[in-house]
One Martini backbone bead per residue (centre of mass of N, CA, C, O) as a GRO file, in nm:
protein
  384
    1UNK     BB    1  14.383   4.530   8.498
    2UNK     BB    2  14.490   4.241   8.422
    3UNK     BB    3  14.674   4.000   8.508
    4UNK     BB    4  14.952   3.861   8.416
    5UNK     BB    5  15.039   3.590   8.287
    6UNK     BB    6  15.288   3.443   8.523
    7UNK     BB    7  15.216   3.520   8.783
    8UNK     BB    8  15.280   3.430   9.107
    9UNK     BB    9  15.162   3.234   9.393
   10UNK     BB   10  15.440   3.114   9.426
   11UNK     BB   11  15.739   3.093   9.520
   12UNK     BB   12  16.047   3.184   9.384
   13UNK     BB   13  16.382   3.215   9.319
   14UNK     BB   14  16.354   3.542   9.282
   15UNK     BB   15  16.246   3.578   9.545
   16UNK     BB   16  16.248   3.733   9.853
   17UNK     BB   17  16.406   3.516  10.114
   18UNK     BB   18  16.454   3.657  10.430
   19UNK     BB   19  16.573   3.720  10.711
   20UNK     BB   20  16.603   3.897  10.963
   21UNK     BB   21  16.878   4.055  11.067
   22UNK     BB   22  16.876   3.973  11.367
   23UNK     BB   23  16.841   3.671  11.322
   24UNK     BB   24  17.082   3.622  11.136
   25UNK     BB   25  17.305   3.722  11.333
   26UNK     BB   26  17.242   3.535  11.569
   27UNK     BB   27  17.283   3.269  11.418
   28UNK     BB   28  17.570   3.326  11.322
   29UNK     BB   29  17.704   3.369  11.600
   30UNK     BB   30  17.620   3.099  11.722
   31UNK     BB   31  17.769   2.928  11.512
   32UNK     BB   32  18.052   3.037  11.575
   33UNK     BB   33  18.062   2.957  11.875
   34UNK     BB   34  18.010   2.658  11.828
   35UNK     BB   35  18.257   2.608  11.658
   36UNK     BB   36  18.470   2.699  11.863
   37UNK     BB   37  18.384   2.502  12.087
   38UNK     BB   38  18.440   2.246  11.925
   39UNK     BB   39  18.740   2.292  11.889
   40UNK     BB   40  18.816   2.310  12.190
   41UNK     BB   41  18.705   2.034  12.271
   42UNK     BB   42  18.886   1.872  12.082
   43UNK     BB   43  19.154   1.960  12.211
   44UNK     BB   44  19.104   1.852  12.492
   45UNK     BB   45  19.067   1.560  12.408
   46UNK     BB   46  19.350   1.536  12.283
   47UNK     BB   47  19.512   1.590  12.534
   48UNK     BB   48  19.404   1.352  12.695
   49UNK     BB   49  19.492   1.134  12.492
   50UNK     BB   50  19.808   1.231  12.514
   51UNK     BB   51  19.878   1.278  12.823
   52UNK     BB   52  19.895   1.565  12.910
   53UNK     BB   53  20.004   1.789  13.133
   54UNK     BB   54  19.763   1.970  13.327
   55UNK     BB   55  19.970   2.089  13.564
   56UNK     BB   56  20.101   2.286  13.407
   57UNK     BB   57  20.227   2.583  13.353
   58UNK     BB   58  20.135   2.908  13.243
   59UNK     BB   59  20.287   3.073  13.014
   60UNK     BB   60  20.329   3.353  12.819
   61UNK     BB   61  20.324   3.215  12.540
   62UNK     BB   62  20.061   3.057  12.575
   63UNK     BB   63  19.883   3.302  12.642
   64UNK     BB   64  19.929   3.445  12.372
   65UNK     BB   65  19.806   3.222  12.196
   66UNK     BB   66  19.524   3.233  12.322
   67UNK     BB   67  19.467   3.528  12.250
   68UNK     BB   68  19.496   3.491  11.943
   69UNK     BB   69  19.269   3.284  11.919
   70UNK     BB   70  19.044   3.468  12.020
   71UNK     BB   71  19.075   3.686  11.805
   72UNK     BB   72  19.027   3.494  11.568
   73UNK     BB   73  18.738   3.418  11.641
   74UNK     BB   74  18.624   3.706  11.635
   75UNK     BB   75  18.708   3.772  11.345
   76UNK     BB   76  18.552   3.541  11.214
   77UNK     BB   77  18.274   3.633  11.309
   78UNK     BB   78  18.285   3.910  11.173
   79UNK     BB   79  18.320   3.806  10.883
   80UNK     BB   80  18.056   3.647  10.878
   81UNK     BB   81  17.870   3.888  10.923
   82UNK     BB   82  17.965   4.046  10.674
   83UNK     BB   83  17.877   3.828  10.472
   84UNK     BB   84  17.576   3.837  10.539
   85UNK     BB   85  17.531   4.135  10.469
   86UNK     BB   86  17.628   4.116  10.173
   87UNK     BB   87  17.425   3.907  10.084
   88UNK     BB   88  17.174   4.074  10.143
   89UNK     BB   89  17.241   4.309   9.956
   90UNK     BB   90  17.245   4.144   9.697
   91UNK     BB   91  16.954   4.036   9.715
   92UNK     BB   92  16.817   4.311   9.717
   93UNK     BB   93  16.927   4.404   9.444
   94UNK     BB   94  16.808   4.173   9.276
   95UNK     BB   95  16.513   4.224   9.350
   96UNK     BB   96  16.505   4.512   9.239
   97UNK     BB   97  16.582   4.441   8.947
   98UNK     BB   98  16.343   4.249   8.898
   99UNK     BB   99  16.117   4.452   8.949
  100UNK     BB  100  16.203   4.648   8.726
  101UNK     BB  101  16.186   4.449   8.490
  102UNK     BB  102  15.885   4.384   8.532
  103UNK     BB  103  15.777   4.670   8.500
  104UNK     BB  104  15.883   4.720   8.212
  105UNK     BB  105  15.740   4.479   8.087
  106UNK     BB  106  15.451   4.572   8.149
  107UNK     BB  107  15.461   4.833   7.988
  108UNK     BB  108  15.534   4.707   7.713
  109UNK     BB  109  15.296   4.518   7.698
  110UNK     BB  110  15.071   4.730   7.694
  111UNK     BB  111  15.165   4.873   7.436
  112UNK     BB  112  15.153   4.628   7.245
  113UNK     BB  113  14.851   4.561   7.285
  114UNK     BB  114  14.744   4.833   7.188
  115UNK     BB  115  14.847   4.796   6.897
  116UNK     BB  116  14.671   4.543   6.828
  117UNK     BB  117  14.399   4.740   6.857
  118UNK     BB  118  14.438   4.881   6.608
  119UNK     BB  119  14.328   5.011   6.291
  120UNK     BB  120  14.619   4.989   6.204
  121UNK     BB  121  14.817   4.767   6.045
  122UNK     BB  122  15.097   4.890   6.108
  123UNK     BB  123  15.061   4.897   6.417
  124UNK     BB  124  15.005   4.595   6.454
  125UNK     BB  125  15.273   4.502   6.340
  126UNK     BB  126  15.439   4.643   6.559
  127UNK     BB  127  15.313   4.481   6.795
  128UNK     BB  128  15.421   4.206   6.711
  129UNK     BB  129  15.724   4.276   6.730
  130UNK     BB  130  15.715   4.371   7.024
  131UNK     BB  131  15.627   4.098   7.148
  132UNK     BB  132  15.863   3.930   7.047
  133UNK     BB  133  16.084   4.100   7.187
  134UNK     BB  134  15.965   4.068   7.472
  135UNK     BB  135  15.999   3.763   7.486
  136UNK     BB  136  16.308   3.763   7.459
  137UNK     BB  137  16.334   3.970   7.733
  138UNK     BB  138  16.219   3.804   7.940
  139UNK     BB  139  16.276   3.736   8.285
  140UNK     BB  140  16.068   3.498   8.236
  141UNK     BB  141  15.903   3.224   8.129
  142UNK     BB  142  15.613   3.320   8.193
  143UNK     BB  143  15.629   3.593   8.034
  144UNK     BB  144  15.684   3.464   7.763
  145UNK     BB  145  15.424   3.297   7.747
  146UNK     BB  146  15.235   3.541   7.739
  147UNK     BB  147  15.323   3.649   7.463
  148UNK     BB  148  15.255   3.390   7.307
  149UNK     BB  149  14.954   3.385   7.377
  150UNK     BB  150  14.881   3.649   7.231
  151UNK     BB  151  14.967   3.567   6.946
  152UNK     BB  152  14.778   3.321   6.931
  153UNK     BB  153  14.514   3.480   6.984
  154UNK     BB  154  14.526   3.644   6.724
  155UNK     BB  155  14.495   3.393   6.535
  156UNK     BB  156  14.201   3.319   6.668
  157UNK     BB  157  14.066   3.520   6.528
  158UNK     BB  158  13.850   3.610   6.319
  159UNK     BB  159  13.877   3.451   5.981
  160UNK     BB  160  13.885   3.496   5.630
  161UNK     BB  161  13.949   3.342   5.370
  162UNK     BB  162  13.972   3.394   5.037
  163UNK     BB  163  13.744   3.185   4.952
  164UNK     BB  164  13.517   3.358   5.141
  165UNK     BB  165  13.505   3.594   4.966
  166UNK     BB  166  13.355   3.847   4.812
  167UNK     BB  167  13.299   3.930   4.505
  168UNK     BB  168  13.411   4.273   4.468
  169UNK     BB  169  13.518   4.333   4.765
  170UNK     BB  170  13.752   4.563   4.822
  171UNK     BB  171  13.757   4.618   5.127
  172UNK     BB  172  13.784   4.320   5.216
  173UNK     BB  173  14.046   4.267   5.061
  174UNK     BB  174  14.230   4.471   5.205
  175UNK     BB  175  14.186   4.359   5.488
  176UNK     BB  176  14.287   4.076   5.428
  177UNK     BB  177  14.578   4.142   5.341
  178UNK     BB  178  14.664   4.278   5.605
  179UNK     BB  179  14.596   4.040   5.797
  180UNK     BB  180  14.774   3.828   5.660
  181UNK     BB  181  15.044   3.967   5.714
  182UNK     BB  182  15.029   3.951   6.020
  183UNK     BB  183  14.992   3.643   6.049
  184UNK     BB  184  15.252   3.558   5.892
  185UNK     BB  185  15.442   3.701   6.085
  186UNK     BB  186  15.385   3.531   6.332
  187UNK     BB  187  15.469   3.261   6.208
  188UNK     BB  188  15.761   3.347   6.145
  189UNK     BB  189  15.849   3.419   6.435
  190UNK     BB  190  15.800   3.143   6.553
  191UNK     BB  191  15.986   2.984   6.366
  192UNK     BB  192  16.255   3.131   6.427
  193UNK     BB  193  16.255   3.052   6.736
  194UNK     BB  194  16.227   2.732   6.679
  195UNK     BB  195  16.517   2.711   6.536
  196UNK     BB  196  16.653   2.750   6.781
  197UNK     BB  197  16.830   2.653   7.017
  198UNK     BB  198  16.737   2.563   7.331
  199UNK     BB  199  16.995   2.742   7.463
  200UNK     BB  200  16.898   2.991   7.350
  201UNK     BB  201  16.787   3.295   7.458
  202UNK     BB  202  16.544   3.310   7.209
  203UNK     BB  203  16.414   3.048   7.257
  204UNK     BB  204  16.082   2.865   7.222
  205UNK     BB  205  16.135   2.606   7.324
  206UNK     BB  206  15.889   2.432   7.528
  207UNK     BB  207  15.644   2.578   7.463
  208UNK     BB  208  15.325   2.688   7.433
  209UNK     BB  209  15.073   2.625   7.162
  210UNK     BB  210  14.762   2.793   7.059
  211UNK     BB  211  14.585   2.685   6.748
  212UNK     BB  212  14.291   2.684   6.795
  213UNK     BB  213  14.101   2.730   6.507
  214UNK     BB  214  14.298   2.812   6.302
  215UNK     BB  215  14.352   2.994   5.999
  216UNK     BB  216  14.549   2.856   5.734
  217UNK     BB  217  14.657   3.066   5.455
  218UNK     BB  218  14.926   2.969   5.495
  219UNK     BB  219  15.263   2.908   5.570
  220UNK     BB  220  15.589   2.877   5.756
  221UNK     BB  221  15.742   2.589   5.953
  222UNK     BB  222  16.016   2.535   5.866
  223UNK     BB  223  16.228   2.379   6.106
  224UNK     BB  224  16.070   2.345   6.343
  225UNK     BB  225  16.071   2.299   6.713
  226UNK     BB  226  15.879   2.067   6.910
  227UNK     BB  227  15.961   2.070   7.251
  228UNK     BB  228  15.770   1.989   7.439
  229UNK     BB  229  15.496   2.061   7.555
  230UNK     BB  230  15.202   2.226   7.409
  231UNK     BB  231  15.030   2.158   7.092
  232UNK     BB  232  14.754   2.324   6.920
  233UNK     BB  233  14.540   2.223   6.620
  234UNK     BB  234  14.258   2.223   6.702
  235UNK     BB  235  14.037   2.275   6.445
  236UNK     BB  236  14.199   2.355   6.221
  237UNK     BB  237  14.249   2.546   5.910
  238UNK     BB  238  14.369   2.443   5.585
  239UNK     BB  239  14.501   2.657   5.331
  240UNK     BB  240  14.670   2.616   5.070
  241UNK     BB  241  15.012   2.681   5.152
  242UNK     BB  242  15.164   2.452   5.387
  243UNK     BB  243  15.473   2.441   5.574
  244UNK     BB  244  15.650   2.144   5.751
  245UNK     BB  245  15.935   2.112   5.671
  246UNK     BB  246  16.143   1.956   5.897
  247UNK     BB  247  15.978   1.916   6.130
  248UNK     BB  248  15.999   1.885   6.491
  249UNK     BB  249  15.859   1.620   6.700
  250UNK     BB  250  15.994   1.623   7.038
  251UNK     BB  251  15.808   1.531   7.320
  252UNK     BB  252  15.553   1.645   7.238
  253UNK     BB  253  15.210   1.756   7.256
  254UNK     BB  254  15.028   1.703   6.956
  255UNK     BB  255  14.730   1.858   6.800
  256UNK     BB  256  14.510   1.775   6.501
  257UNK     BB  257  14.239   1.743   6.598
  258UNK     BB  258  13.983   1.808   6.373
  259UNK     BB  259  14.121   1.898   6.138
  260UNK     BB  260  14.130   2.094   5.827
  261UNK     BB  261  14.203   1.996   5.482
  262UNK     BB  262  14.178   2.235   5.208
  263UNK     BB  263  14.340   2.171   4.985
  264UNK     BB  264  14.609   2.229   4.832
  265UNK     BB  265  14.928   2.238   5.025
  266UNK     BB  266  15.064   1.987   5.243
  267UNK     BB  267  15.383   1.977   5.425
  268UNK     BB  268  15.589   1.694   5.587
  269UNK     BB  269  15.856   1.688   5.472
  270UNK     BB  270  16.107   1.555   5.670
  271UNK     BB  271  15.973   1.496   5.912
  272UNK     BB  272  15.980   1.456   6.280
  273UNK     BB  273  15.861   1.181   6.492
  274UNK     BB  274  15.964   1.205   6.833
  275UNK     BB  275  15.810   1.091   7.034
  276UNK     BB  276  15.552   1.137   7.191
  277UNK     BB  277  15.252   1.313   7.050
  278UNK     BB  278  15.076   1.292   6.729
  279UNK     BB  279  14.752   1.403   6.636
  280UNK     BB  280  14.508   1.299   6.356
  281UNK     BB  281  14.243   1.270   6.475
  282UNK     BB  282  13.961   1.339   6.283
  283UNK     BB  283  14.055   1.428   6.023
  284UNK     BB  284  14.014   1.640   5.723
  285UNK     BB  285  14.061   1.551   5.373
  286UNK     BB  286  14.024   1.790   5.093
  287UNK     BB  287  14.200   1.750   4.870
  288UNK     BB  288  14.481   1.779   4.726
  289UNK     BB  289  14.807   1.784   4.891
  290UNK     BB  290  14.995   1.533   5.082
  291UNK     BB  291  15.316   1.534   5.261
  292UNK     BB  292  15.541   1.250   5.397
  293UNK     BB  293  15.806   1.262   5.269
  294UNK     BB  294  16.066   1.128   5.446
  295UNK     BB  295  15.949   1.067   5.699
  296UNK     BB  296  15.992   1.030   6.065
  297UNK     BB  297  15.893   0.753   6.276
  298UNK     BB  298  16.003   0.775   6.626
  299UNK     BB  299  15.828   0.679   6.828
  300UNK     BB  300  15.557   0.692   6.974
  301UNK     BB  301  15.249   0.859   6.859
  302UNK     BB  302  15.047   0.839   6.535
  303UNK     BB  303  14.723   0.916   6.500
  304UNK     BB  304  14.452   0.857   6.234
  305UNK     BB  305  14.198   0.818   6.374
  306UNK     BB  306  13.911   0.869   6.182
  307UNK     BB  307  14.001   0.964   5.925
  308UNK     BB  308  13.942   1.167   5.618
  309UNK     BB  309  13.985   1.088   5.265
  310UNK     BB  310  13.915   1.325   4.992
  311UNK     BB  311  14.051   1.343   4.706
  312UNK     BB  312  14.350   1.269   4.802
  313UNK     BB  313  14.700   1.324   4.789
  314UNK     BB  314  14.908   1.080   4.944
  315UNK     BB  315  15.255   1.099   5.075
  316UNK     BB  316  15.491   0.818   5.188
  317UNK     BB  317  15.752   0.841   5.054
  318UNK     BB  318  16.026   0.716   5.227
  319UNK     BB  319  15.919   0.641   5.482
  320UNK     BB  320  15.982   0.604   5.843
  321UNK     BB  321  15.920   0.326   6.076
  322UNK     BB  322  16.037   0.362   6.414
  323UNK     BB  323  15.885   0.245   6.611
  324UNK     BB  324  15.616   0.269   6.754
  325UNK     BB  325  15.292   0.425   6.642
  326UNK     BB  326  15.082   0.390   6.347
  327UNK     BB  327  14.737   0.490   6.296
  328UNK     BB  328  14.454   0.390   6.058
  329UNK     BB  329  14.216   0.345   6.225
  330UNK     BB  330  13.911   0.404   6.073
  331UNK     BB  331  13.972   0.500   5.804
  332UNK     BB  332  13.882   0.704   5.513
  333UNK     BB  333  13.893   0.625   5.158
  334UNK     BB  334  13.809   0.867   4.895
  335UNK     BB  335  13.973   0.834   4.666
  336UNK     BB  336  14.241   0.908   4.521
  337UNK     BB  337  14.580   0.896   4.674
  338UNK     BB  338  14.820   0.648   4.805
  339UNK     BB  339  15.174   0.648   4.907
  340UNK     BB  340  15.429   0.380   5.006
  341UNK     BB  341  15.680   0.413   4.854
  342UNK     BB  342  15.961   0.286   5.008
  343UNK     BB  343  15.857   0.217   5.268
  344UNK     BB  344  15.950   0.169   5.622
  345UNK     BB  345  15.953  -0.088   5.887
  346UNK     BB  346  16.097  -0.073   6.229
  347UNK     BB  347  15.986  -0.195   6.535
  348UNK     BB  348  15.686  -0.139   6.472
  349UNK     BB  349  15.353   0.009   6.389
  350UNK     BB  350  15.106  -0.036   6.126
  351UNK     BB  351  14.759   0.052   6.120
  352UNK     BB  352  14.440  -0.070   5.932
  353UNK     BB  353  14.210  -0.100   6.114
  354UNK     BB  354  13.902  -0.057   5.966
  355UNK     BB  355  13.972   0.040   5.702
  356UNK     BB  356  13.843   0.237   5.419
  357UNK     BB  357  13.813   0.166   5.062
  358UNK     BB  358  13.676   0.396   4.825
  359UNK     BB  359  13.713   0.387   4.500
  360UNK     BB  360  13.975   0.198   4.550
  361UNK     BB  361  14.251   0.053   4.369
  362UNK     BB  362  14.545  -0.099   4.315
  363UNK     BB  363  14.528  -0.160   4.015
  364UNK     BB  364  14.421   0.141   3.926
  365UNK     BB  365  14.597   0.343   4.131
  366UNK     BB  366  14.449   0.463   4.374
  367UNK     BB  367  14.641   0.256   4.537
  368UNK     BB  368  14.988   0.270   4.638
  369UNK     BB  369  15.229  -0.012   4.731
  370UNK     BB  370  15.477   0.009   4.571
  371UNK     BB  371  15.772  -0.103   4.737
  372UNK     BB  372  15.671  -0.171   5.000
  373UNK     BB  373  15.808  -0.226   5.347
  374UNK     BB  374  15.656  -0.436   5.586
  375UNK     BB  375  15.685  -0.492   5.938
  376UNK     BB  376  15.603  -0.624   6.262
  377UNK     BB  377  15.857  -0.572   6.480
  378UNK     BB  378  15.989  -0.851   6.578
  379UNK     BB  379  16.205  -0.972   6.331
  380UNK     BB  380  16.215  -0.799   6.046
  381UNK     BB  381  16.081  -1.030   5.814
  382UNK     BB  382  15.766  -1.009   5.839
  383UNK     BB  383  15.511  -0.948   5.664
  384UNK     BB  384  15.194  -0.788   5.680
   0.00000   0.00000   0.00000
């Protein structure tokens, strides 16, 4: 069995790194003696500084105090040694508990993965829920990422959307419905974890998600938060109704590069693109409706460079472009409609350099910029 991704090659904070007991006790005792000697030396220096008579006789009371001080030093050294031993015992117990938790995680992981390979859709669905729960309980961030990677890998398996099924093939239809239910469950579980606050115990924010080449025939990521980490929709295919309403992309590196949007309805309404980079470069939009209505682009970069819009209705109504850069450079618009009605730009830049509009005219309503207010980002008053 291959090692689970996330096992470390370099020591981590949880690994047991302790000196041998003999060495630890020797160093501890030497440190205690050195400290006691330093205190005694300081007292002698103080006595000389105060010009106290060093020739005075040592009476019984003074001798008793010296003996008490000696016993105090010895007792302190013993307490320090006991503290070191207790600390080592605690560290050993923690390391043992961590190893046990990792062992149990590995066993549960193997069982969940076996379920994903079952011929029964119900068993596979159980494996999906088991992996999500295992990710929630993972003892380390790396082991949680491993579970997420497996769920994403399942979505990347070959999959035919409904539009590509042969008409009248009942067996293929039943298999498709079962597999679609499993895939949509994975998307829902990911969304629910990404909605949790970043400091919540079961939040998956900040992790990497690899949806490269995934076929999304529906799915709802509404309200998900992709913060930091890397998220790839590279080459993904979107069919049917896919919702990313209110999704927040803040600080993450997100790529929709070369993704295909085929008909249906894709919605980024109220989405927030804050810092980081979200790339739609080279995407192909074919028919259907795409909404960025009331989306907020604040900081960072959102390039649509080289994208192609074919008979697609694109809606940027009420969108806000604040700082950062949104580029439609080199995009091709073929038919369809794009609306920037009531969109506003403050302090940033929206570029249409070398964009081509084919069979679309503003007068005919093919492209509507009515009510749009764009400024160059320098003084906030000069229209582009």
